[in-house]
Amino acid sequence: QVQLVESGGGLVQAGGSLRLSCAASGLTFSSYAMGWFRQAPGKEREFVASIRRSSGITYYANSVKGRFTISRDNAKNTVYLQMNSLKPEDTAVYYCAASGGVITAAQTGIDYWGQGTQVTVSS
Protein backbone atom coordinates (compact mmCIF):
# COMPACT_ATOMS: atom_id res chain seq x y z
CA GLN A 1 0.00 0.00 0.00
CA VAL A 2 1.47 3.29 -1.11
CA GLN A 3 1.41 6.17 1.30
CA LEU A 4 2.57 9.76 0.92
CA VAL A 5 2.51 11.58 4.24
CA GLU A 6 3.09 15.32 4.33
CA SER A 7 4.26 17.23 7.37
CA GLY A 8 5.68 20.62 8.29
CA GLY A 9 2.72 22.86 7.57
CA GLY A 10 1.55 25.52 9.97
CA LEU A 11 0.99 29.20 10.58
CA VAL A 12 3.76 31.66 9.72
CA GLN A 13 4.03 35.41 9.27
CA ALA A 14 4.64 36.93 5.87
CA GLY A 15 8.34 36.86 5.07
CA GLY A 16 8.88 33.72 7.11
CA SER A 17 9.90 30.23 6.10
CA LEU A 18 8.60 26.70 6.36
CA ARG A 19 9.91 23.36 5.20
CA LEU A 20 7.42 20.73 4.11
CA SER A 21 8.32 17.05 4.06
CA CYS A 22 6.64 14.16 2.29
CA ALA A 23 7.57 10.68 3.44
CA ALA A 24 6.80 7.93 0.94
CA SER A 25 6.31 4.26 1.62
CA GLY A 26 5.17 1.24 -0.34
CA LEU A 27 6.87 2.28 -3.58
CA THR A 28 10.34 2.33 -5.08
CA PHE A 29 10.89 5.99 -4.33
CA SER A 30 13.83 6.54 -6.64
CA SER A 31 11.71 5.40 -9.58
CA TYR A 32 9.18 8.19 -9.16
CA ALA A 33 9.17 11.83 -10.01
CA MET A 34 7.90 13.80 -7.03
CA GLY A 35 6.04 17.06 -6.87
CA TRP A 36 4.13 19.54 -4.81
CA PHE A 37 0.76 21.08 -5.62
CA ARG A 38 -1.42 23.44 -3.63
CA GLN A 39 -5.05 24.39 -3.38
CA ALA A 40 -6.27 27.64 -1.89
CA PRO A 41 -9.86 28.08 -0.70
CA GLY A 42 -12.21 28.53 -3.65
CA LYS A 43 -9.47 27.87 -6.19
CA GLU A 44 -8.37 24.92 -8.26
CA ARG A 45 -5.36 22.88 -7.30
CA GLU A 46 -2.20 24.21 -8.94
CA PHE A 47 1.33 23.03 -9.62
CA VAL A 48 4.07 24.32 -7.32
CA ALA A 49 7.24 22.36 -8.02
CA SER A 50 8.53 18.98 -9.16
CA ILE A 51 11.76 17.02 -9.27
CA ARG A 52 12.62 14.29 -11.73
CA ARG A 53 13.40 10.79 -10.52
CA SER A 54 16.93 10.26 -11.74
CA SER A 55 18.39 13.51 -13.00
CA GLY A 56 17.07 15.60 -10.13
CA ILE A 57 16.05 18.31 -12.58
CA THR A 58 13.58 20.66 -10.94
CA TYR A 59 10.66 22.69 -12.22
CA TYR A 60 8.82 25.54 -10.53
CA ALA A 61 5.69 27.59 -10.99
CA ASN A 62 6.53 31.18 -11.84
CA SER A 63 4.77 32.32 -8.68
CA VAL A 64 7.26 30.51 -6.42
CA LYS A 65 10.45 30.59 -8.48
CA GLY A 66 13.32 32.01 -6.48
CA ARG A 67 11.50 31.54 -3.16
CA PHE A 68 10.77 27.79 -2.99
CA THR A 69 13.21 24.90 -3.40
CA ILE A 70 12.26 21.27 -3.97
CA SER A 71 14.71 18.51 -3.10
CA ARG A 72 14.68 14.79 -2.48
CA ASP A 73 16.56 12.30 -0.34
CA ASN A 74 16.23 8.88 -1.95
CA ALA A 75 17.86 7.21 1.04
CA LYS A 76 15.07 8.53 3.27
CA ASN A 77 12.26 8.18 0.71
CA THR A 78 11.43 11.81 1.34
CA VAL A 79 10.84 14.90 -0.76
CA TYR A 80 11.08 18.39 0.69
CA LEU A 81 9.78 21.82 -0.15
CA GLN A 82 11.71 24.68 1.41
CA MET A 83 9.53 27.77 1.32
CA ASN A 84 11.14 31.16 1.98
CA SER A 85 9.83 34.72 1.79
CA LEU A 86 6.31 33.44 2.23
CA LYS A 87 3.40 35.62 1.17
CA PRO A 88 -0.26 35.56 2.24
CA GLU A 89 -1.12 34.32 -1.27
CA ASP A 90 0.90 31.17 -0.54
CA THR A 91 -1.82 30.14 1.93
CA ALA A 92 -3.19 26.79 0.79
CA VAL A 93 -3.31 23.07 1.44
CA TYR A 94 -0.10 21.63 0.02
CA TYR A 95 -0.18 18.17 -1.54
CA CYS A 96 2.63 15.79 -2.32
CA ALA A 97 2.40 13.76 -5.54
CA ALA A 98 4.27 10.88 -7.14
CA SER A 99 4.43 9.91 -10.79
CA GLY A 100 6.15 7.13 -12.68
CA GLY A 101 6.56 9.63 -15.51
CA VAL A 102 7.05 13.38 -15.41
CA ILE A 103 5.08 15.76 -13.24
CA THR A 104 3.84 18.84 -15.02
CA ALA A 105 1.39 21.63 -14.34
CA ALA A 106 -1.21 19.64 -16.27
CA GLN A 107 -1.42 17.23 -13.31
CA THR A 108 -1.70 14.27 -15.66
CA GLY A 109 0.06 11.01 -14.94
CA ILE A 110 -0.02 11.40 -11.16
CA ASP A 111 -0.03 7.93 -9.64
CA TYR A 112 -0.32 8.85 -5.97
CA TRP A 113 -1.39 11.82 -3.85
CA GLY A 114 -0.80 12.65 -0.21
CA GLN A 115 -3.54 13.87 2.10
CA GLY A 116 -2.26 17.44 2.26
CA THR A 117 -0.88 19.79 4.89
CA GLN A 118 -2.19 23.28 5.63
CA VAL A 119 0.07 26.29 5.22
CA THR A 120 -1.27 29.63 6.43
CA VAL A 121 0.66 32.86 5.94
CA SER A 122 -0.54 35.85 7.93
CA SER A 123 0.04 39.43 6.80
mmCIF file of C-alpha atoms in Angstrom:
data_model
loop_
_atom_site.group_PDB
_atom_site.id
_atom_site.type_symbol
_atom_site.label_atom_id
_atom_site.label_comp_id
_atom_site.label_asym_id
_atom_site.label_seq_id
_atom_site.Cartn_x
_atom_site.Cartn_y
_atom_site.Cartn_z
ATOM 1 C CA GLN A 1 0.000 0.000 0.000
ATOM 2 C CA VAL A 2 1.472 3.287 -1.114
ATOM 3 C CA GLN A 3 1.410 6.174 1.305
ATOM 4 C CA LEU A 4 2.570 9.756 0.924
ATOM 5 C CA VAL A 5 2.509 11.575 4.241
ATOM 6 C CA GLU A 6 3.094 15.318 4.327
ATOM 7 C CA SER A 7 4.257 17.234 7.373
ATOM 8 C CA GLY A 8 5.679 20.625 8.290
ATOM 9 C CA GLY A 9 2.722 22.865 7.567
ATOM 10 C CA GLY A 10 1.547 25.522 9.970
ATOM 11 C CA LEU A 11 0.995 29.203 10.577
ATOM 12 C CA VAL A 12 3.761 31.664 9.722
ATOM 13 C CA GLN A 13 4.031 35.413 9.267
ATOM 14 C CA ALA A 14 4.640 36.932 5.874
ATOM 15 C CA GLY A 15 8.338 36.858 5.068
ATOM 16 C CA GLY A 16 8.882 33.724 7.110
ATOM 17 C CA SER A 17 9.901 30.227 6.103
ATOM 18 C CA LEU A 18 8.597 26.695 6.359
ATOM 19 C CA ARG A 19 9.908 23.364 5.197
ATOM 20 C CA LEU A 20 7.424 20.729 4.108
ATOM 21 C CA SER A 21 8.325 17.050 4.058
ATOM 22 C CA CYS A 22 6.642 14.161 2.289
ATOM 23 C CA ALA A 23 7.573 10.682 3.442
ATOM 24 C CA ALA A 24 6.800 7.935 0.941
ATOM 25 C CA SER A 25 6.306 4.261 1.625
ATOM 26 C CA GLY A 26 5.167 1.242 -0.344
ATOM 27 C CA LEU A 27 6.867 2.282 -3.575
ATOM 28 C CA THR A 28 10.341 2.331 -5.083
ATOM 29 C CA PHE A 29 10.886 5.991 -4.329
ATOM 30 C CA SER A 30 13.834 6.542 -6.638
ATOM 31 C CA SER A 31 11.706 5.401 -9.581
ATOM 32 C CA TYR A 32 9.181 8.191 -9.164
ATOM 33 C CA ALA A 33 9.172 11.828 -10.010
ATOM 34 C CA MET A 34 7.901 13.799 -7.031
ATOM 35 C CA GLY A 35 6.036 17.061 -6.869
ATOM 36 C CA TRP A 36 4.131 19.541 -4.809
ATOM 37 C CA PHE A 37 0.764 21.082 -5.622
ATOM 38 C CA ARG A 38 -1.417 23.439 -3.626
ATOM 39 C CA GLN A 39 -5.054 24.390 -3.384
ATOM 40 C CA ALA A 40 -6.271 27.635 -1.889
ATOM 41 C CA PRO A 41 -9.859 28.078 -0.703
ATOM 42 C CA GLY A 42 -12.207 28.526 -3.647
ATOM 43 C CA LYS A 43 -9.466 27.873 -6.194
ATOM 44 C CA GLU A 44 -8.367 24.920 -8.264
ATOM 45 C CA ARG A 45 -5.356 22.875 -7.300
ATOM 46 C CA GLU A 46 -2.201 24.215 -8.942
ATOM 47 C CA PHE A 47 1.325 23.030 -9.624
ATOM 48 C CA VAL A 48 4.069 24.321 -7.324
ATOM 49 C CA ALA A 49 7.243 22.356 -8.019
ATOM 50 C CA SER A 50 8.527 18.978 -9.159
ATOM 51 C CA ILE A 51 11.756 17.019 -9.267
ATOM 52 C CA ARG A 52 12.622 14.288 -11.730
ATOM 53 C CA ARG A 53 13.400 10.792 -10.523
ATOM 54 C CA SER A 54 16.931 10.258 -11.739
ATOM 55 C CA SER A 55 18.392 13.506 -12.997
ATOM 56 C CA GLY A 56 17.068 15.600 -10.134
ATOM 57 C CA ILE A 57 16.054 18.312 -12.583
ATOM 58 C CA THR A 58 13.581 20.656 -10.937
ATOM 59 C CA TYR A 59 10.659 22.694 -12.220
ATOM 60 C CA TYR A 60 8.816 25.536 -10.529
ATOM 61 C CA ALA A 61 5.692 27.585 -10.991
ATOM 62 C CA ASN A 62 6.533 31.178 -11.837
ATOM 63 C CA SER A 63 4.770 32.321 -8.677
ATOM 64 C CA VAL A 64 7.264 30.510 -6.417
ATOM 65 C CA LYS A 65 10.450 30.593 -8.484
ATOM 66 C CA GLY A 66 13.320 32.012 -6.476
ATOM 67 C CA ARG A 67 11.496 31.539 -3.157
ATOM 68 C CA PHE A 68 10.772 27.788 -2.986
ATOM 69 C CA THR A 69 13.215 24.900 -3.398
ATOM 70 C CA ILE A 70 12.263 21.273 -3.971
ATOM 71 C CA SER A 71 14.709 18.515 -3.100
ATOM 72 C CA ARG A 72 14.676 14.790 -2.482
ATOM 73 C CA ASP A 73 16.558 12.301 -0.342
ATOM 74 C CA ASN A 74 16.232 8.879 -1.949
ATOM 75 C CA ALA A 75 17.863 7.207 1.040
ATOM 76 C CA LYS A 76 15.066 8.531 3.271
ATOM 77 C CA ASN A 77 12.265 8.178 0.712
ATOM 78 C CA THR A 78 11.433 11.806 1.341
ATOM 79 C CA VAL A 79 10.837 14.900 -0.761
ATOM 80 C CA TYR A 80 11.077 18.387 0.695
ATOM 81 C CA LEU A 81 9.776 21.818 -0.155
ATOM 82 C CA GLN A 82 11.706 24.676 1.406
ATOM 83 C CA MET A 83 9.529 27.773 1.322
ATOM 84 C CA ASN A 84 11.135 31.155 1.978
ATOM 85 C CA SER A 85 9.829 34.720 1.788
ATOM 86 C CA LEU A 86 6.305 33.438 2.232
ATOM 87 C CA LYS A 87 3.397 35.618 1.174
ATOM 88 C CA PRO A 88 -0.260 35.559 2.235
ATOM 89 C CA GLU A 89 -1.116 34.322 -1.265
ATOM 90 C CA ASP A 90 0.899 31.167 -0.538
ATOM 91 C CA THR A 91 -1.816 30.138 1.932
ATOM 92 C CA ALA A 92 -3.187 26.790 0.795
ATOM 93 C CA VAL A 93 -3.312 23.073 1.442
ATOM 94 C CA TYR A 94 -0.096 21.634 0.015
ATOM 95 C CA TYR A 95 -0.184 18.173 -1.537
ATOM 96 C CA CYS A 96 2.630 15.794 -2.322
ATOM 97 C CA ALA A 97 2.401 13.764 -5.539
ATOM 98 C CA ALA A 98 4.275 10.882 -7.140
ATOM 99 C CA SER A 99 4.435 9.913 -10.792
ATOM 100 C CA GLY A 100 6.152 7.135 -12.682
ATOM 101 C CA GLY A 101 6.562 9.629 -15.512
ATOM 102 C CA VAL A 102 7.054 13.376 -15.412
ATOM 103 C CA ILE A 103 5.081 15.756 -13.240
ATOM 104 C CA THR A 104 3.839 18.842 -15.018
ATOM 105 C CA ALA A 105 1.388 21.627 -14.345
ATOM 106 C CA ALA A 106 -1.214 19.643 -16.272
ATOM 107 C CA GLN A 107 -1.418 17.232 -13.306
ATOM 108 C CA THR A 108 -1.703 14.265 -15.661
ATOM 109 C CA GLY A 109 0.061 11.013 -14.936
ATOM 110 C CA ILE A 110 -0.017 11.398 -11.162
ATOM 111 C CA ASP A 111 -0.032 7.933 -9.645
ATOM 112 C CA TYR A 112 -0.324 8.847 -5.972
ATOM 113 C CA TRP A 113 -1.387 11.824 -3.849
ATOM 114 C CA GLY A 114 -0.804 12.650 -0.213
ATOM 115 C CA GLN A 115 -3.541 13.866 2.098
ATOM 116 C CA GLY A 116 -2.261 17.435 2.261
ATOM 117 C CA THR A 117 -0.879 19.792 4.888
ATOM 118 C CA GLN A 118 -2.188 23.280 5.627
ATOM 119 C CA VAL A 119 0.067 26.292 5.219
ATOM 120 C CA THR A 120 -1.270 29.626 6.434
ATOM 121 C CA VAL A 121 0.660 32.857 5.940
ATOM 122 C CA SER A 122 -0.536 35.855 7.927
ATOM 123 C CA SER A 123 0.038 39.426 6.797
#
